Every structure is written in structure tokens, then in C-alpha cells.
Coordinates of N, CA, C and O in Angstrom, one line a residue:
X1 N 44.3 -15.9 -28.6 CA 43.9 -16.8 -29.6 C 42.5 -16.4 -30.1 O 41.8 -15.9 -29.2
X2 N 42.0 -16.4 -31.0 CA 40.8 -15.7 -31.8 C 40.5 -17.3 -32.3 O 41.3 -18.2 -32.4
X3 N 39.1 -17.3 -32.6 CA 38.3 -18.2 -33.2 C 37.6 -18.0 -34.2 O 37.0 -17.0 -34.0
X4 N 37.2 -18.6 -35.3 CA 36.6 -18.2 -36.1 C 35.2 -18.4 -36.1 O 34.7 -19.4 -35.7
X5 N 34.5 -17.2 -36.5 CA 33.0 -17.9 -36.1 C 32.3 -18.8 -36.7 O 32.4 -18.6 -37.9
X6 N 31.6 -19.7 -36.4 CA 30.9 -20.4 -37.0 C 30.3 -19.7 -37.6 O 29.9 -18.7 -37.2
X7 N 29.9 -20.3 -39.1 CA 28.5 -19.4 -40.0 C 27.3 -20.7 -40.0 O 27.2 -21.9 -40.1
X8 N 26.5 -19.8 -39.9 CA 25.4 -20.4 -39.6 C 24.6 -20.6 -40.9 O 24.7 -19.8 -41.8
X9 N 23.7 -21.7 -41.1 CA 23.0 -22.1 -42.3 C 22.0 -21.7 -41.8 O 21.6 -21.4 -40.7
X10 N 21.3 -21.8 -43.3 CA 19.8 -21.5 -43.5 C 19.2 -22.6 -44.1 O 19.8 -23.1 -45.1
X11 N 17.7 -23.5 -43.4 CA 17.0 -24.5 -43.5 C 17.0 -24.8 -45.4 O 17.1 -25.9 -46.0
X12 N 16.8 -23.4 -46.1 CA 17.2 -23.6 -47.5 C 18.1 -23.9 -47.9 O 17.9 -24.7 -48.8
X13 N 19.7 -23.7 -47.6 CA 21.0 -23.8 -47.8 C 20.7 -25.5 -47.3 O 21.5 -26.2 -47.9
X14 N 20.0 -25.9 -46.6 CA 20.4 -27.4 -46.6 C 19.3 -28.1 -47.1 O 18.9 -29.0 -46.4
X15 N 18.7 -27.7 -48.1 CA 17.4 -28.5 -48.9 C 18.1 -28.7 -50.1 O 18.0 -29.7 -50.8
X16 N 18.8 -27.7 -50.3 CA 19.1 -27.5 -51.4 C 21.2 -28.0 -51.7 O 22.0 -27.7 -52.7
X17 N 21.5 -28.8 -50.3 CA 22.8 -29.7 -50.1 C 22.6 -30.8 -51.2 O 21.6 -31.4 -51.3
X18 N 24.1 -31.0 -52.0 CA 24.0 -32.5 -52.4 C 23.7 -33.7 -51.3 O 23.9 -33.7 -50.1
X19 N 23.3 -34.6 -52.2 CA 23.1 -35.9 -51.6 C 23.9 -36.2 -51.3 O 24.6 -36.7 -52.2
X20 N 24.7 -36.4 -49.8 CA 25.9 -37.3 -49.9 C 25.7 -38.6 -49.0 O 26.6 -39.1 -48.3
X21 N 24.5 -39.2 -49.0 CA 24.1 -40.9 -48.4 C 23.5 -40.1 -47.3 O 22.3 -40.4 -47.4
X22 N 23.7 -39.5 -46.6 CA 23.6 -38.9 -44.9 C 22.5 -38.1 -44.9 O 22.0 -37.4 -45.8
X23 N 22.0 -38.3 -43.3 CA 20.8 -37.4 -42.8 C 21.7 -36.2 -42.1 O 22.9 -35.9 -42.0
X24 N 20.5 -35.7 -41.5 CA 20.9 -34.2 -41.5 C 19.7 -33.7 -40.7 O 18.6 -34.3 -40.8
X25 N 20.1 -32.2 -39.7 CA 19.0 -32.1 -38.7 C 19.8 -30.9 -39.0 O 21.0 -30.9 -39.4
X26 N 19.0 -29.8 -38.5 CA 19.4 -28.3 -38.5 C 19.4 -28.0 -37.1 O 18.8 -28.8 -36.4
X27 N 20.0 -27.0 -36.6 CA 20.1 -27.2 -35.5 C 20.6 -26.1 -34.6 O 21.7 -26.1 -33.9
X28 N 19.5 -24.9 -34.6 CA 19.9 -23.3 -34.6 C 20.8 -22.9 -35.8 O 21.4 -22.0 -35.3
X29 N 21.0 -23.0 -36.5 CA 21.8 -22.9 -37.5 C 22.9 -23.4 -37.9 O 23.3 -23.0 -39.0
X30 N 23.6 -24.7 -37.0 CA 24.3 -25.7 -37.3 C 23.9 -26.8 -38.1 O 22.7 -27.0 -38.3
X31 N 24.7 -27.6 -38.6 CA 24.4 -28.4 -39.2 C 24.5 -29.8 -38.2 O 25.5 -29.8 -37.5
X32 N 23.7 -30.7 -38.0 CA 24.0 -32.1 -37.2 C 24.0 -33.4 -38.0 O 23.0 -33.7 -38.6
X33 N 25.1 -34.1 -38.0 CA 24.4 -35.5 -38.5 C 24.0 -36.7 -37.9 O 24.7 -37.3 -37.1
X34 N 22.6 -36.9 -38.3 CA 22.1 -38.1 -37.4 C 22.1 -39.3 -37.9 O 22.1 -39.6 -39.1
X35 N 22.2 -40.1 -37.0 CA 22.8 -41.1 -36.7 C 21.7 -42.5 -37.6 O 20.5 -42.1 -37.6
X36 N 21.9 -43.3 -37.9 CA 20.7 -43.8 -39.3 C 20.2 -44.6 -37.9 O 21.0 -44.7 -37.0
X37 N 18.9 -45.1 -37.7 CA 18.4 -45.8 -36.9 C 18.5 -47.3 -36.5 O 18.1 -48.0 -37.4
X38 N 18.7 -47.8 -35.5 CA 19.1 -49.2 -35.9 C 17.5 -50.1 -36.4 O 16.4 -49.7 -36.0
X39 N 17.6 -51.2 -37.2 CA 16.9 -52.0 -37.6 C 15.3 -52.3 -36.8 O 14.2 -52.6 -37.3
X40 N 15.8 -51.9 -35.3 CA 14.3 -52.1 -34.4 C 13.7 -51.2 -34.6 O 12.6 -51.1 -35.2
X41 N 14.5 -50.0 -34.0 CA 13.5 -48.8 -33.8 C 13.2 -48.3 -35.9 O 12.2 -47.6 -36.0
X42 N 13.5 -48.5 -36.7 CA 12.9 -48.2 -38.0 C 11.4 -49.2 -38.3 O 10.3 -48.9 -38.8
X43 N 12.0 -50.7 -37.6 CA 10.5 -51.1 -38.0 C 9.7 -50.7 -36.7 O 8.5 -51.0 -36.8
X44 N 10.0 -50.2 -35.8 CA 8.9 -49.7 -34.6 C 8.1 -48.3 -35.3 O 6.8 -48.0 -35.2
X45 N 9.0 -47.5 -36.0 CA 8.7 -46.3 -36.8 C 7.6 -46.7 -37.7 O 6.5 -46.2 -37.7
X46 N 7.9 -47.6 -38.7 CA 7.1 -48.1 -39.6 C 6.0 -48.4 -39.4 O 5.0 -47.9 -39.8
X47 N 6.1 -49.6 -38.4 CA 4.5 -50.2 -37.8 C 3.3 -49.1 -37.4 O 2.1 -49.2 -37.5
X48 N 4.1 -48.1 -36.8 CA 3.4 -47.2 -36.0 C 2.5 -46.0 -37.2 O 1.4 -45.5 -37.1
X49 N 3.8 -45.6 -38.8 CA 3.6 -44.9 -39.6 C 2.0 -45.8 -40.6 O 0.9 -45.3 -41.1
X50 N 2.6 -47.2 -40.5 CA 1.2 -47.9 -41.4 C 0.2 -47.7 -40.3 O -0.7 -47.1 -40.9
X51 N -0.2 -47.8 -39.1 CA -1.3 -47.9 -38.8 C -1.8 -46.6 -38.6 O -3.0 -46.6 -38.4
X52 N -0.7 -45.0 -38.7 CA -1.6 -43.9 -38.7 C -2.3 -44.0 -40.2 O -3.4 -43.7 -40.5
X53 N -1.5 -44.5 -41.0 CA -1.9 -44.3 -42.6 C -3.1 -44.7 -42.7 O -4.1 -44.0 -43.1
X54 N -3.1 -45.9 -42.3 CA -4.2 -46.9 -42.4 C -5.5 -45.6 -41.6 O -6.3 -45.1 -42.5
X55 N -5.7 -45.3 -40.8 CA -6.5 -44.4 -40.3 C -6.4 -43.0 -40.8 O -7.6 -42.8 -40.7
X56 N -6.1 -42.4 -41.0 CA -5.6 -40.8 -41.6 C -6.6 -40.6 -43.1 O -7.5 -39.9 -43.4
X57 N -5.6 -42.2 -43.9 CA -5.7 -41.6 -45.0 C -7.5 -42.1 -45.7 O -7.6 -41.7 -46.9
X58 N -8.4 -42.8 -45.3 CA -9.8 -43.1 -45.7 C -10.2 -42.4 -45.6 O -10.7 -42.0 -46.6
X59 N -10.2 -41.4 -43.9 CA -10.8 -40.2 -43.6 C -10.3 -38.9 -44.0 O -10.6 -37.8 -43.5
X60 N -9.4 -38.9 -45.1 CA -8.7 -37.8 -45.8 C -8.5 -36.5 -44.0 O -8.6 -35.3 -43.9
X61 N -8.2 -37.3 -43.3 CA -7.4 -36.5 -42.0 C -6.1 -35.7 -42.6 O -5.7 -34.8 -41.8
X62 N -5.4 -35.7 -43.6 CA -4.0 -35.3 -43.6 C -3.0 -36.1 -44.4 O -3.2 -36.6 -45.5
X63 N -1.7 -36.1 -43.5 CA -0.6 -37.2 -44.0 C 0.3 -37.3 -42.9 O 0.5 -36.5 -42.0
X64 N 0.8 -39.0 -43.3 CA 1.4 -39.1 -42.3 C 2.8 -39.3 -43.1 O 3.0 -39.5 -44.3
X65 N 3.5 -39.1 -42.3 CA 5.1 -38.9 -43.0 C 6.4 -39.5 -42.3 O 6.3 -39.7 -41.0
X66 N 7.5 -39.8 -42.9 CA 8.3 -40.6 -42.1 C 9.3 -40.1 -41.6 O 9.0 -38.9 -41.2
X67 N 10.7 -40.3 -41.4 CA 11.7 -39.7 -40.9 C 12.3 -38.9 -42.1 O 12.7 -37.8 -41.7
X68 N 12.4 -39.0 -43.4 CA 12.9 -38.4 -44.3 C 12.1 -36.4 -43.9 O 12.4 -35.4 -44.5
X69 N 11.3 -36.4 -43.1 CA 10.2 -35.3 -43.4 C 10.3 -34.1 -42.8 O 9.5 -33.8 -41.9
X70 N 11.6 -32.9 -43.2 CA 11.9 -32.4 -42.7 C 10.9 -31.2 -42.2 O 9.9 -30.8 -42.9
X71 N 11.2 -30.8 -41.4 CA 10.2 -29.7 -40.4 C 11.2 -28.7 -39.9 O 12.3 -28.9 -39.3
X72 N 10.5 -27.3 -40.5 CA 11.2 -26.4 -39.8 C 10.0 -25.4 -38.9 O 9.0 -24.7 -39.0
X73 N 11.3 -26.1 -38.0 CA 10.5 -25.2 -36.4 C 10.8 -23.7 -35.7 O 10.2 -23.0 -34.9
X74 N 12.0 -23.5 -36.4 CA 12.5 -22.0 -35.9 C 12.8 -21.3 -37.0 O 12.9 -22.0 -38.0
X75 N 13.1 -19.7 -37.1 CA 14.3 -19.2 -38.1 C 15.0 -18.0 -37.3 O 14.9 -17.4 -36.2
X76 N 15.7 -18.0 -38.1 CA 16.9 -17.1 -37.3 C 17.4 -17.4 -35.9 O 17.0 -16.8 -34.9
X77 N 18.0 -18.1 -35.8 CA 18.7 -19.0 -36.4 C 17.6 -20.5 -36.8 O 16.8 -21.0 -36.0
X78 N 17.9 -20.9 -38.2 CA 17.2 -21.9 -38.5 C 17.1 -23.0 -37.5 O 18.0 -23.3 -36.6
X79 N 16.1 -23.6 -37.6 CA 15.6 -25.1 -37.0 C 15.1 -26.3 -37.5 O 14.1 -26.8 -37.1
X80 N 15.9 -27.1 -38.5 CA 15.1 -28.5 -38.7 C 14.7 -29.7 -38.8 O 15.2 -30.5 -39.6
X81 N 14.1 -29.9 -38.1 CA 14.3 -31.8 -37.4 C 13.4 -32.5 -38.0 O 12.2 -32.1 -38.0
X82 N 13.7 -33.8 -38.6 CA 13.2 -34.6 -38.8 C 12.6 -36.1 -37.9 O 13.1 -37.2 -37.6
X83 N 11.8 -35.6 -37.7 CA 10.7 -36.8 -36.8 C 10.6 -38.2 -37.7 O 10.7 -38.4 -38.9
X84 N 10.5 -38.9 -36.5 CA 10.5 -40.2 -37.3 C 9.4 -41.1 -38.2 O 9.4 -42.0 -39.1
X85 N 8.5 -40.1 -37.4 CA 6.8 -40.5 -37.5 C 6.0 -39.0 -37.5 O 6.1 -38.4 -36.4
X86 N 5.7 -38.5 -38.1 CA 4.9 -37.3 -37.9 C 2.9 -37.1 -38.5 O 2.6 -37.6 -39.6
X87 N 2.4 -36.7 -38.1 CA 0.8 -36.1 -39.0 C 0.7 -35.0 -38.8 O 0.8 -34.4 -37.7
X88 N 0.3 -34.6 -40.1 CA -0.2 -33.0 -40.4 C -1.6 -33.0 -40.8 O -2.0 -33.7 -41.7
X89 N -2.3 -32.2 -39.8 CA -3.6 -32.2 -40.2 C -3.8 -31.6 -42.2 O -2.9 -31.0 -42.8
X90 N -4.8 -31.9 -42.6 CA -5.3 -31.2 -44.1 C -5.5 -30.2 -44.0 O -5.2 -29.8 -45.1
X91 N -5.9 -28.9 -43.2 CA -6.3 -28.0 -43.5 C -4.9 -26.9 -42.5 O -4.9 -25.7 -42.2
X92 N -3.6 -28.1 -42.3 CA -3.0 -26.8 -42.3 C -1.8 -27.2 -43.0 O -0.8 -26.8 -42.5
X93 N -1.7 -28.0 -44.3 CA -1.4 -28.3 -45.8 C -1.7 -27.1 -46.3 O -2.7 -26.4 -46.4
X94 N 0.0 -26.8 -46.6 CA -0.2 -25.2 -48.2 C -0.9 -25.9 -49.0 O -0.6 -27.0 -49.5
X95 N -2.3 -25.0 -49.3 CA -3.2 -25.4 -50.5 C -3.5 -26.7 -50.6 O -3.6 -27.4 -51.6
X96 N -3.7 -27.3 -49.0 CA -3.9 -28.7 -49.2 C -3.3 -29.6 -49.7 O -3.7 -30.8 -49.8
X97 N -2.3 -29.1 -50.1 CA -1.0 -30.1 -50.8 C 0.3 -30.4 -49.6 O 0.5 -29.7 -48.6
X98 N 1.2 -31.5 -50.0 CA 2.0 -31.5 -49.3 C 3.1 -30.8 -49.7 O 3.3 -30.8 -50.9
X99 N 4.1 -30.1 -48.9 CA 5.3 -29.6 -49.3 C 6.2 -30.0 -50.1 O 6.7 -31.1 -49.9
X100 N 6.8 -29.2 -51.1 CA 8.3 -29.8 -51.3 C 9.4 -29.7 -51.2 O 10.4 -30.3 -51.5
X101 N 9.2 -28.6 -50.4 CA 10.5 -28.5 -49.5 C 9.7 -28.6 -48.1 O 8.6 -29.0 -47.7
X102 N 11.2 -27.8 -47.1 CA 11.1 -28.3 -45.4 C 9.4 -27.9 -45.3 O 9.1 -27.1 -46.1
X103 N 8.5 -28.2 -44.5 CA 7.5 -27.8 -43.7 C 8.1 -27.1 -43.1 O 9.1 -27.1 -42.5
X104 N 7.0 -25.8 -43.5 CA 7.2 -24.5 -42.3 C 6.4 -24.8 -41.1 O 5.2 -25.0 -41.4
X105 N 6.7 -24.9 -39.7 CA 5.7 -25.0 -39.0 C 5.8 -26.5 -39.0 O 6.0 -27.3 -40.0
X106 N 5.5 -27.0 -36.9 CA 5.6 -28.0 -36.6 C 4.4 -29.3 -37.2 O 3.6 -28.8 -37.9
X107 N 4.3 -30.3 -37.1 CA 3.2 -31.0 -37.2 C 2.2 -31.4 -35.9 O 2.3 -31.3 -34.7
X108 N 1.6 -31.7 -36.4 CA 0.1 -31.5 -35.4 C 0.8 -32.9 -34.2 O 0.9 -33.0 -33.0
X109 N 1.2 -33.6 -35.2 CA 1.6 -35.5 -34.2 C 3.0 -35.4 -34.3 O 3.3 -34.7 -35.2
X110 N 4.0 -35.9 -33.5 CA 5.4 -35.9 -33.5 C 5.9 -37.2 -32.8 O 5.9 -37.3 -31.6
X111 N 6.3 -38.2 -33.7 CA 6.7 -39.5 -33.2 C 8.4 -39.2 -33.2 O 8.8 -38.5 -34.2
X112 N 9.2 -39.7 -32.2 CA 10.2 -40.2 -31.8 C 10.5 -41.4 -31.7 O 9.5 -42.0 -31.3
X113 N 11.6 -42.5 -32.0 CA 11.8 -44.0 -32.1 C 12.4 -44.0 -31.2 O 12.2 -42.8 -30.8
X114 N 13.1 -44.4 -30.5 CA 14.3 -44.4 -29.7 C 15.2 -45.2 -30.5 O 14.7 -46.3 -30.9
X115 N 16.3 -44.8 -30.6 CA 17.5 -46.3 -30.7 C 18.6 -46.3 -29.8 O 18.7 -45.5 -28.8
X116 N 19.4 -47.6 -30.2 CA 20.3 -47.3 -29.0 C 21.0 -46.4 -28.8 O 21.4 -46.4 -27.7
X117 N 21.5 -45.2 -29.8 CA 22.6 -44.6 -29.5 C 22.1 -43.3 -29.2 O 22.8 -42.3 -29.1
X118 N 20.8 -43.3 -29.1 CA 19.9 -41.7 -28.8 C 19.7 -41.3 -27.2 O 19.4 -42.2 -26.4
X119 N 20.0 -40.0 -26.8 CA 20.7 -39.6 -25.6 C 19.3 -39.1 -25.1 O 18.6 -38.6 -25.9
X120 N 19.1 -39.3 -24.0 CA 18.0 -38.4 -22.9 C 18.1 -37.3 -23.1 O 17.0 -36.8 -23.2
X121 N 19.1 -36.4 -23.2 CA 18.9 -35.0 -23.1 C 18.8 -34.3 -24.5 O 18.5 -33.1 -24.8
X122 N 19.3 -35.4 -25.6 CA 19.0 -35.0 -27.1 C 17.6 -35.3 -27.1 O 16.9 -34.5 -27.7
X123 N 17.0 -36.1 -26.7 CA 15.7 -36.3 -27.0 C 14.6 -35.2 -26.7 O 13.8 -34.6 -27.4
X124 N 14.9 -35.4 -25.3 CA 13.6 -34.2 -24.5 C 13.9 -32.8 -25.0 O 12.9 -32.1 -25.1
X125 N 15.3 -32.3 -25.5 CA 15.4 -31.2 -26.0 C 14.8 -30.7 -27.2 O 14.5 -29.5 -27.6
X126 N 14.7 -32.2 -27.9 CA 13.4 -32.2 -29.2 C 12.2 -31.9 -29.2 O 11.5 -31.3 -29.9
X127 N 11.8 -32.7 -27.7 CA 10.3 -32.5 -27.3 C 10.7 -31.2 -27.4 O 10.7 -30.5 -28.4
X128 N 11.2 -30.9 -26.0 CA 11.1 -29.4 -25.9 C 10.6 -28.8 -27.0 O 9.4 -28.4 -26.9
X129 N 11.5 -28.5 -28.7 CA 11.4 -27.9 -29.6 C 10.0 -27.9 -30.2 O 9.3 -26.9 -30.4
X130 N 9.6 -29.3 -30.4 CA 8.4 -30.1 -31.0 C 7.4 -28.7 -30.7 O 7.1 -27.9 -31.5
X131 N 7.0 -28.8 -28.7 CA 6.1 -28.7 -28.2 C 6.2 -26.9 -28.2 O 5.1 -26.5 -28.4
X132 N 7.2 -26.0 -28.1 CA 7.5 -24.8 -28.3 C 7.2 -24.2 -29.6 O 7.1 -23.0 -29.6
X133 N 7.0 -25.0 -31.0 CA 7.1 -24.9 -32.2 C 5.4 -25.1 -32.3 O 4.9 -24.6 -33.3
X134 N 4.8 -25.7 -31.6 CA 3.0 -25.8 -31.6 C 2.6 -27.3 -31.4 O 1.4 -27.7 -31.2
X135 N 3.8 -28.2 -31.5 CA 3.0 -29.6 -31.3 C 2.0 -29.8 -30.0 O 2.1 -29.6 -28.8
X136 N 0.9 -30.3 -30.9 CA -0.2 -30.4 -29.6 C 0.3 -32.0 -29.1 O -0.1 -32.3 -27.9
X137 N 0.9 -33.1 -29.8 CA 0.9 -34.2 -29.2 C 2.5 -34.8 -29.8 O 2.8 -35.0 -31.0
X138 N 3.4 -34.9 -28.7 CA 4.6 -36.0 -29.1 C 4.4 -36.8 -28.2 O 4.0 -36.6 -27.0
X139 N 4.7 -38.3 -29.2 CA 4.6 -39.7 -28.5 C 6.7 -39.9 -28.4 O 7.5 -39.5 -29.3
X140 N 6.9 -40.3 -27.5 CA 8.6 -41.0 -27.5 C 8.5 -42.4 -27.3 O 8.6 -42.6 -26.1
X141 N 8.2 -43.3 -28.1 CA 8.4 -44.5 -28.0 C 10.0 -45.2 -28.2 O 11.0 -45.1 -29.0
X142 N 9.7 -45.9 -27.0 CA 11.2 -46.7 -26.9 C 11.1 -48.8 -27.0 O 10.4 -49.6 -26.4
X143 N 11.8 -48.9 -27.9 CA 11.3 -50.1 -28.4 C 12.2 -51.0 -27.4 O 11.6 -52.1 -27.2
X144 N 13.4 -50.9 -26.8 CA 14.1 -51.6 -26.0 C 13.4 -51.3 -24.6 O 14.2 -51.9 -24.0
X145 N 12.7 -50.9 -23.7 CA 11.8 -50.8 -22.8 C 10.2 -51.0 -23.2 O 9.3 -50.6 -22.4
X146 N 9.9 -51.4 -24.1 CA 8.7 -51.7 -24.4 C 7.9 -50.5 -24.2 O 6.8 -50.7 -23.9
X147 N 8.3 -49.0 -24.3 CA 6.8 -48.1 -23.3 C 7.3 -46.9 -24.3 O 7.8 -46.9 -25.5
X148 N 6.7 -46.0 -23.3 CA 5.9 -44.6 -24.3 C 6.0 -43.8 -23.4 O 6.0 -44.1 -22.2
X149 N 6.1 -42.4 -24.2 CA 5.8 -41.0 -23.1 C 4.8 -40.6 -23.6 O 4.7 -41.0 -24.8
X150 N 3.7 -39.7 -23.1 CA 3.2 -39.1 -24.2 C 3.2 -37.4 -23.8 O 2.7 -36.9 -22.8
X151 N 3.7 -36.8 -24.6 CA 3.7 -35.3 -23.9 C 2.5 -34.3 -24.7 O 2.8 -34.2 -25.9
X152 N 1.7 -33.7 -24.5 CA 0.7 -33.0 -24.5 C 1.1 -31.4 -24.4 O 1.8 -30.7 -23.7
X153 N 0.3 -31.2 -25.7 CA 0.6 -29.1 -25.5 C 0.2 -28.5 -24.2 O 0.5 -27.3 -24.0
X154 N -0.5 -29.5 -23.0 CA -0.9 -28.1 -22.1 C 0.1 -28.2 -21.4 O 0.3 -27.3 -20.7
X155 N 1.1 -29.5 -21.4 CA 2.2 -30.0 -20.0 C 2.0 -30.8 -19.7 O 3.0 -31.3 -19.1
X156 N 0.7 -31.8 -19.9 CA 0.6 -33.1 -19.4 C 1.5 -34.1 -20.5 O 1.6 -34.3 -21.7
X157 N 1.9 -34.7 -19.3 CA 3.1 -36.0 -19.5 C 2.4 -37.4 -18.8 O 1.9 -37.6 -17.7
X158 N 2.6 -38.4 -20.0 CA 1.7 -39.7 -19.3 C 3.0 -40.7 -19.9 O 3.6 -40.6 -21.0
X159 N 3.2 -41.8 -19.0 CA 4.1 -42.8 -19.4 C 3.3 -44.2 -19.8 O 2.2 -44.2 -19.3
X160 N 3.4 -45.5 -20.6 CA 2.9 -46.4 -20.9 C 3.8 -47.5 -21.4 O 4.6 -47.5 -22.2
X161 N 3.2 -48.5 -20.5 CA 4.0 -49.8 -20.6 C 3.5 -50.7 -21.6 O 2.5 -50.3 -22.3
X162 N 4.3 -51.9 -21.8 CA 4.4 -52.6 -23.3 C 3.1 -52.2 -23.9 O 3.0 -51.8 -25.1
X163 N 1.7 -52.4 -22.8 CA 0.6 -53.0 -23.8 C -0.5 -51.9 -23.6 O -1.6 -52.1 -24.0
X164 N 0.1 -50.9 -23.1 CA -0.9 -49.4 -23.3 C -1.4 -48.9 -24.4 O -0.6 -49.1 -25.3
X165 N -2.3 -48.3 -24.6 CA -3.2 -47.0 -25.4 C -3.1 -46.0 -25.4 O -3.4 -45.2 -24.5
X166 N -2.0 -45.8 -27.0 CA -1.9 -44.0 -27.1 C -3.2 -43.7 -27.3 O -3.9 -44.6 -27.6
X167 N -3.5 -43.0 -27.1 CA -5.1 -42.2 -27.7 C -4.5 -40.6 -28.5 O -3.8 -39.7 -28.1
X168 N -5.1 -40.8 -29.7 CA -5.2 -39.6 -30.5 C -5.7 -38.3 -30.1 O -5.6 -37.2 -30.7
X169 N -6.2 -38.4 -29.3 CA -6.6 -37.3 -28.2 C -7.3 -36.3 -29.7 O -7.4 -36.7 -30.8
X170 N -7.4 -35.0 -29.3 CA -8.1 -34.0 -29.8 C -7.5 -33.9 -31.7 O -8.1 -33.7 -32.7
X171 N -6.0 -34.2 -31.4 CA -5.3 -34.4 -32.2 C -6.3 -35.3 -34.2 O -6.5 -35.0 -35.3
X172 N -6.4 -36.6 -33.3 CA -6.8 -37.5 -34.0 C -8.1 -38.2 -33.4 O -8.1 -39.5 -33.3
X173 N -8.7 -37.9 -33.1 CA -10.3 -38.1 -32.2 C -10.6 -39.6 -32.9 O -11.1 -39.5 -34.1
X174 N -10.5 -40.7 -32.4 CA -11.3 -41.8 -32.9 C -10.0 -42.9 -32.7 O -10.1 -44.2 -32.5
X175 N -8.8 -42.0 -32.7 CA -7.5 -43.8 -33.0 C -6.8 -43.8 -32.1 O -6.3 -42.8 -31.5
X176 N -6.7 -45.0 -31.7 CA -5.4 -45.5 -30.7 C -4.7 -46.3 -31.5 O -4.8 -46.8 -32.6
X177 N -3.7 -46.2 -30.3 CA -2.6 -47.4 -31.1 C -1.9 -47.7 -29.6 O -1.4 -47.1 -28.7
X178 N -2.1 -49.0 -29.9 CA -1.9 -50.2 -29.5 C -0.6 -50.6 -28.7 O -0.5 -51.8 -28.9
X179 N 0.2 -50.3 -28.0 CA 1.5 -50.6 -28.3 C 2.0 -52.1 -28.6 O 3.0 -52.5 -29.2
X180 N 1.2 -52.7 -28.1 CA 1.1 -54.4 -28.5 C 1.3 -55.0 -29.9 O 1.6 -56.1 -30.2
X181 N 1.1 -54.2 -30.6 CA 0.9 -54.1 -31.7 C 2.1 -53.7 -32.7 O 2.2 -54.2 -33.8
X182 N 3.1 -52.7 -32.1 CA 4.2 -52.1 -32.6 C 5.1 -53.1 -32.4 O 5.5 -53.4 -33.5
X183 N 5.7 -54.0 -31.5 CA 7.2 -54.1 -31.0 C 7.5 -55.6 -31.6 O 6.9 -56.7 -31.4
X184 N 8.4 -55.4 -32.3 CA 9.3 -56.5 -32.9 C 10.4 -57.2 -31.9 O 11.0 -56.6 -31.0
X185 N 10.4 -58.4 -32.3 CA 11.6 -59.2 -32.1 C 13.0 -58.7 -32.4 O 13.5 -58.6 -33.5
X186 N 13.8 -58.5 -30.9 CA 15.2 -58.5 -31.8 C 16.1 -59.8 -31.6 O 15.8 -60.8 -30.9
X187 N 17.1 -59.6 -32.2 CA 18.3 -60.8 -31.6 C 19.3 -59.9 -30.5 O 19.7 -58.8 -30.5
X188 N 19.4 -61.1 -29.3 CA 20.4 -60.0 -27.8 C 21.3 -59.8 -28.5 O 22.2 -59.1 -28.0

């Protein structure tokens, strides 16, 4: 029995896909479709995206960007994942501008939401990527455990419960975030 090979895409070949309602993650050169987020973890995403804004953007720091915001982390075979929460510093913005197509190159901040249907070993394999690709800081916030990872470019890994302090570390020198501050109400 012979198989056919998969052909593999290019991060362009899927910027340049019709719209068909659906997200999309690249994925060595596969295509994945991701799963839309449930109602918590989008407003966990959001809360967390206004309060970088709210800080980022007075201090002309960059931009912060949402899940729509694709990032390509590899090529050959392509790589591109969309983070739920991300910041890019300003001065490593092409020309200071934001992209219009994928970002080449990881972002400086890499937020993850969790929802219910997102797997442990899909996740960390993201870190993984995130942190391989140059991220100096991913947060994995999980809104149904109230807590946080925070993983660090050197290897350091720190965990935090409901009412801990991310610290912007070197990344973002001056902001925390609260987690007291993020977590909404759901219905059981």
C-alpha cells in the first residue's frame, strides 16, 4: 500500500486562504484548525490584552495584539501560531510599523488562555515553540484553576495562584498584572 504524501504549505499560502469563518495555526507545514475559545477564556484573553494596552501604549512600548495575530516562528517547514495575547516590542516592528501579513519572528510577550478543550501536551509544545523561536516571556493562564505559569527564556518556570503578580520582568520593566483582576464569573 503506498500513501500519498502530504504537501506541505507555506505561512504565505495560508495568509493568502479564503475566509471560510475558521482559525487556523500552521503547523510544520500542516494546516490545524483551532478550536474558537470558549466565552471565559476570550474574556480572560481580553482583560489581560486591555491592561497590557492600557500600559504599552502611553509609553509607546510597542503593540499588543490578540489571538487573530499570526506569528511565524519557523520555515521550512512553515510555523504559525496564533497567541491569544501577544507584545512586540517598537523597535523590533518592520519600520516601526505593524505587519500585514504573518510576523516574522516570535513576540517578545506570549500569552496562552486555556479553555476547556486545550490539551497539556498541545500547549507546552507551543511553549516549547514560543521559547525556541526567541520568546523571552510566556505567561499560560488558566481561567478554570484560577493560576499561571510563567516560563522565562533562561528555563525558569514559576507557577501562580488566583491572586499572584506576573511581573513584566526585563520584558516590560514597570507592569504587573494582577491575576485578581483577570478572572470572570462563569455559570457550572
Amino acid at each position: 500500500m503506498t500513501t500519498t504524501p502530504v504537501r506541505l504549505m507555506t505561512a504565505d499560502e495560508v495568509f493568502r486562504m479564503p475566509d471560510d469563518g475558521k482559525r487556523y495555526e500552521l503547523v510544520e507545514g500542516r494546516l490545524e484548525e483551532v478550536t474558537p475559545a470558549s466565552p471565559m477564556s476570550s474574556a480572560v484573553a481580553v482583560a489581560i490584552a486591555a491592561l497590557l494596552y492600557a500600559f504599552v501604549r502611553p509609553r509607546k512600548l510597542g503593540v499588543v495584539g490578540g489571538a487573530d495575530w499570526g506569528v511565524k516562528l519557523f520555515g521550512d517547514p512553515d510555523t504559525v501560531r496564533a497567541p491569544d495575547v501577544c507584545f512586540v516590542r517598537a523597535d523590533r516592528l518592520p519600520n516601526g510599523k505593524v505587519p500585514r501579513r504573518f510576523q516574522d519572528g516570535v513576540p517578545d510577550l506570549v500569552v496562552e488562555v486555556l479553555s476547556p478543550t486545550d490539551r497539556y501536551r498541545r500547549t507546552q509544545r507551543k511553549v516549547r515553540e514560543y521559547l525556541a523561536a526567541g520568546a523571552r516571556l510566556v505567561w499560560v493562564i488558566d481561567p478554570d484553576e484560577r493560576s499561571a505559569v510563567v516560563y522565562q527564556a533562561d528555563g525558569s518556570v514559576s507557577e501562580y495562584e488566583a491572586g499572584g503578580l506576573l511581573d513584566g520582568g526585563d520584558v516590560l520593566p514597570g507592569f504587573t498584572l494582577n491575576l485578581a483582576e483577570i478572572w470572570v464569573d462563569a455559570e457550572q
